[in-house]
C-alpha positions in Angstrom: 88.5 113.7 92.5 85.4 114.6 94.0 84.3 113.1 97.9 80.7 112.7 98.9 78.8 111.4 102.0 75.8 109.4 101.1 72.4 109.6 102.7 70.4 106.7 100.9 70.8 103.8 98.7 69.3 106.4 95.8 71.6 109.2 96.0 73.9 106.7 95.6 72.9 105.6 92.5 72.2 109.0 91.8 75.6 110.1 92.3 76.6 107.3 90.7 74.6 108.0 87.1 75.9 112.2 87.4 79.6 110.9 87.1 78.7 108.3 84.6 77.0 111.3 82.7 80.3 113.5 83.4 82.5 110.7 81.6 80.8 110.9 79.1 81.1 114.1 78.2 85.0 113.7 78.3 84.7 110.9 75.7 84.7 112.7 72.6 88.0 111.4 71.9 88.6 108.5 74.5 85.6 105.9 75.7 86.0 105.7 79.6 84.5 102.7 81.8 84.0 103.7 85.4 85.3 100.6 87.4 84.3 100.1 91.5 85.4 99.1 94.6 83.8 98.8 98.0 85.9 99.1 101.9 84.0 98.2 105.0 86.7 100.7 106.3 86.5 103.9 104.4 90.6 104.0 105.8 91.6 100.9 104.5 94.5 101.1 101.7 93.7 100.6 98.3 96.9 97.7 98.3 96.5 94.1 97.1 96.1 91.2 100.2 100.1 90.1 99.7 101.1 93.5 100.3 99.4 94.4 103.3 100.6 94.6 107.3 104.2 94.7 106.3 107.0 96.2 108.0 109.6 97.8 106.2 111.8 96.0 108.3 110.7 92.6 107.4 113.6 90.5 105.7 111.0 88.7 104.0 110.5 89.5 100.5 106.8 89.7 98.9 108.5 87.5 96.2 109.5 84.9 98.7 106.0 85.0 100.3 104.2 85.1 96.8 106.5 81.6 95.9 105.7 79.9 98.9 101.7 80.9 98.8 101.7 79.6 94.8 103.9 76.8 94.7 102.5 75.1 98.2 98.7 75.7 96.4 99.7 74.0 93.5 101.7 71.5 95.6 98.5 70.4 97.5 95.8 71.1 95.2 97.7 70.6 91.7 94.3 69.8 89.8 92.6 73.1 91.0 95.8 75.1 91.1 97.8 73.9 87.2 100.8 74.5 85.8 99.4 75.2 82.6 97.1 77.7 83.3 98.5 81.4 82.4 100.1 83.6 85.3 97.1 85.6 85.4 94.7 83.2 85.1 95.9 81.5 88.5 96.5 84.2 90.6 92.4 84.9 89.6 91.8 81.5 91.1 94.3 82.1 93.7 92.4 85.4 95.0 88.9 83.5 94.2 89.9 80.9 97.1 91.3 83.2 99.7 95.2 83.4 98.9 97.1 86.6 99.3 97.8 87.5 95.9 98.9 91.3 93.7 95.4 91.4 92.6 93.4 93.7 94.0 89.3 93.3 93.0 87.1 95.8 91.8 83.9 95.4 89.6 81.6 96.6 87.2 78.8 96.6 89.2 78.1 99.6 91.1 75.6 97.7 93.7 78.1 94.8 93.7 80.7 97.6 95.3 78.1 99.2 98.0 77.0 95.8 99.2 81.3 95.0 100.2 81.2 99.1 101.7 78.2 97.9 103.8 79.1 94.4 105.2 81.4 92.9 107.4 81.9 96.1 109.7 78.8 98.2 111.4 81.0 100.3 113.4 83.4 101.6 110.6 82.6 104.3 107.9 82.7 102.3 104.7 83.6 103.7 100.9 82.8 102.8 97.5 85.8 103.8 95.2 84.8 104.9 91.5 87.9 104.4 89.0 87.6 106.3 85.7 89.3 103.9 83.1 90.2 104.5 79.3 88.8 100.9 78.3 90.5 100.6 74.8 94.0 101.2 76.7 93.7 97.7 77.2 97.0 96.8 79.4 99.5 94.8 77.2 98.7 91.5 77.5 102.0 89.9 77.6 103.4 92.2 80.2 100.4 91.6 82.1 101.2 87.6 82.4 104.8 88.8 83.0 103.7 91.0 85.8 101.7 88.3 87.1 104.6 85.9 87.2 107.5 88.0 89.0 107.8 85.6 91.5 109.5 83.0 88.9 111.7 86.2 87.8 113.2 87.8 90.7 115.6 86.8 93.4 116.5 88.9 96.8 114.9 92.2 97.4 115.2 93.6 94.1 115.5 92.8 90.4 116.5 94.8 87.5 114.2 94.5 84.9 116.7 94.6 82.1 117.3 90.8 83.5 113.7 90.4 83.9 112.9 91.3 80.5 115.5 88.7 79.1 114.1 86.2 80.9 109.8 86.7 80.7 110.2 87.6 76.7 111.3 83.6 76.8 108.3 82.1 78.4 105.2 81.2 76.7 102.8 84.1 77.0 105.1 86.2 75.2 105.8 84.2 71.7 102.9 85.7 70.5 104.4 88.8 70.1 108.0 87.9 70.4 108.7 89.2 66.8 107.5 92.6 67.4 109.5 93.3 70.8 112.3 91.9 69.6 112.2 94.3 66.5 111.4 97.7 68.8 113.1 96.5 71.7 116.9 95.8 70.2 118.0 94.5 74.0 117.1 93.9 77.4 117.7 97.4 78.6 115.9 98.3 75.8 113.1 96.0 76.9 113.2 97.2 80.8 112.6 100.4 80.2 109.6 99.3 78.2 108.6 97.0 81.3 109.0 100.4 83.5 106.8 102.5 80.8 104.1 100.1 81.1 103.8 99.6 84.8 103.4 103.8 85.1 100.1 103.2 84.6 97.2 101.1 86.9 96.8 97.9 85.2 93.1 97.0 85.2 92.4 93.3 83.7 90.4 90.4 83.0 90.7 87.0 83.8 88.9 83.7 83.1 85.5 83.3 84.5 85.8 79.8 86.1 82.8 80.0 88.3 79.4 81.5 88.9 80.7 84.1 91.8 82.4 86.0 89.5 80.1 86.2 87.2 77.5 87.3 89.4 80.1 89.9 90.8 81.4 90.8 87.7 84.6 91.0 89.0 87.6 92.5 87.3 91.2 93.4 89.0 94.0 96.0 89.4 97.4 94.1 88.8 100.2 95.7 91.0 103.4 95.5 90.2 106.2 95.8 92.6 107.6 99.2 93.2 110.1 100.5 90.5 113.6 102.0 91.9 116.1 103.5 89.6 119.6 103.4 90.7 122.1 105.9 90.6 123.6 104.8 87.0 119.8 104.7 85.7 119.1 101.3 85.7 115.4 100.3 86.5 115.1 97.9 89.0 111.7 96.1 90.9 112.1 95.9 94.7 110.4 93.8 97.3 108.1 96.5 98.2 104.4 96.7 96.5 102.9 100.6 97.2 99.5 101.1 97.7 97.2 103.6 94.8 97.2 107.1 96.8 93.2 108.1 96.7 93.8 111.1 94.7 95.5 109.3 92.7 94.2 111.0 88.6 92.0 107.3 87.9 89.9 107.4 90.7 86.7 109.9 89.8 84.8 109.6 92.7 84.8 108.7 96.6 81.3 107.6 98.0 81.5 107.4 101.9 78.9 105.2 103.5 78.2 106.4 106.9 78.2 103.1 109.4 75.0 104.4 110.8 72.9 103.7 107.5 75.1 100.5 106.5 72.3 97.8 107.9 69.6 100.2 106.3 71.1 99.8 102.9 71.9 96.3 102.7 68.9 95.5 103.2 67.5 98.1 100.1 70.1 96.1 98.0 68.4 93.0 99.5 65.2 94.2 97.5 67.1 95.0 94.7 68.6 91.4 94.4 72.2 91.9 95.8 72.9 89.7 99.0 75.3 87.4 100.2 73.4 84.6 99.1 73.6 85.6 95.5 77.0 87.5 95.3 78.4 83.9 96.8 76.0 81.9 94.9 78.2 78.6 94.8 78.7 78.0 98.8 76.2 75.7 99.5 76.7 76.9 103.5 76.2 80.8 102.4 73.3 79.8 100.3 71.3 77.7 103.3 71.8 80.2 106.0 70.5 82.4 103.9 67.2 80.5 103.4 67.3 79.5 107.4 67.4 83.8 108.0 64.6 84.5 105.6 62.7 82.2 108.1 64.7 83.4 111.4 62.0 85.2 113.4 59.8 81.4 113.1 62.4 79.5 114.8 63.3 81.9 117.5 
């Protein structure tokens, strides 16, 4: 992983373009996507909102929390928040409206990523995070709805995922390929450990565009799953506890630190470039007009 301080909007993109280049040269035999994500606070955790501030001696599970955030939602705002959208799908929407969720964003867009770095904090060091992903390693879709439903699956602190697995391979999302995990996966312990194998790995994935922000942002997420234990006698087992991606973790290519001193400076060369508030958050009418009453501020002062 390689860490660089940037100076101006285009060594950013310059730095930007030299990793793109160095991917590329690694992708004789696998295509790679560079993924991005921008911190006001160059020390923040990369850990999705649900996760966050938590003490380990709360007695308060992040399932509990995560039922009480999505079934209240749903409860007051059932034709925004359905029960027939998929798992995923509604934690998206969830995230999109200021919910704690496992999702954590990130986005194609490497200007999308600085303008988050720069805004919001003027007195912190922000970063823009560069995640090198193999993009036809597409994250098993089922398992990704699964994921994104544990809150239906677990009870207490902890679950083992030999009882999860019985009870997601059951539920809609999965009939698809029932057949098939049925035939490789003889039981449920059988099944858990599959459940384990796949969450070894960062799940990056899509979900629905449902409005013009995140098309604009083109937004994508990382999917956490809560942390895997494995007891004494072997069996796998989710706990309470979601861990954050350590920074030198082997996905993440590149850290870009934006020194607080230059962050007003370049949001307003991304400004030129097309990337402000206004547009990133193109459907508030309240962002939008402020924005037009600033691009007139100095008359009315």
């Amino acid at each position: 992983m390689v860490e660089k301080v940037i100076a101006s909007i285009s060594d950013y993109t310059q730095s930007v373009c030299e990793m793109r280049e160095e991917v590329e040269k690694d992708s004789c035999f696998h295509e790679f996507e560079l993924l991005f994500r921008g911190q006001a606070n160059k020390d923040y955790q990369l850990i999705p909102s649900i996760a966050r501030n938590r003490k380990t001696a709360c007695q308060y599970t992040i399932f509990n929390d995560e039922r009480n955030l999505i079934e209240m939602a749903k409860y007051k705002m059932p034709e925004v928040f359905r029960n027939d959208q998929l798992p995923l799908e509604l934690l998206a929407l969830l995230q999109h409206h200021g919910i704690p969720t496992r999702l954590l964003d990130v986005t194609e867009n490497a200007l999308v990523a600085l303008y988050f770095a720069c805004c919001n904090s003027d007195t912190m060091d922000g970063e823009v995070i560069v995640f090198k992903h193999e993009n036809r390693d597409v994250t098993n879709y089922p398992v990704v709805n699964a994921i994104a439903d544990s809150y239906r699956f677990t009870t207490g602190t902890w679950t083992q995922l030999s009882h999860f697995f019985r009870d997601v391979k059951n539920q809609p999302y999965f009939l698809e390929q029932k057949q098939t995990h049925e035939v490789c996966h003889q039981n449920d312990e059988a099944g858990g450990k599959w459940i384990a194998e796949c969450c070894e790995k960062i799940m990056y994935v899509y979900a629905p565009i449902r409005s013009m922000r995140q098309q604009v942002q083109q937004g994508r997420y990382i999917l956490f799953p809560n942390h895997i234990e494995y007891e004494t006698w072997g069996e796998a087992s989710f706990e309470w506890l979601i861990k954050e991606i350590p920074k030198d973790h082997e996905d993440i290519a590149l850290r870009l630190l934006i020194p607080k001193e230059i962050k007003n400076q370049l949001l307003g060369d991304l400004a030129v470039l097309g990337i402000s508030k206004e547009f990133l958050f193109c459907d508030s009418i309240d962002t939008v007009c402020k924005g037009i009453v600033d691009s007139f501020g100095r008359k009315y002062k």
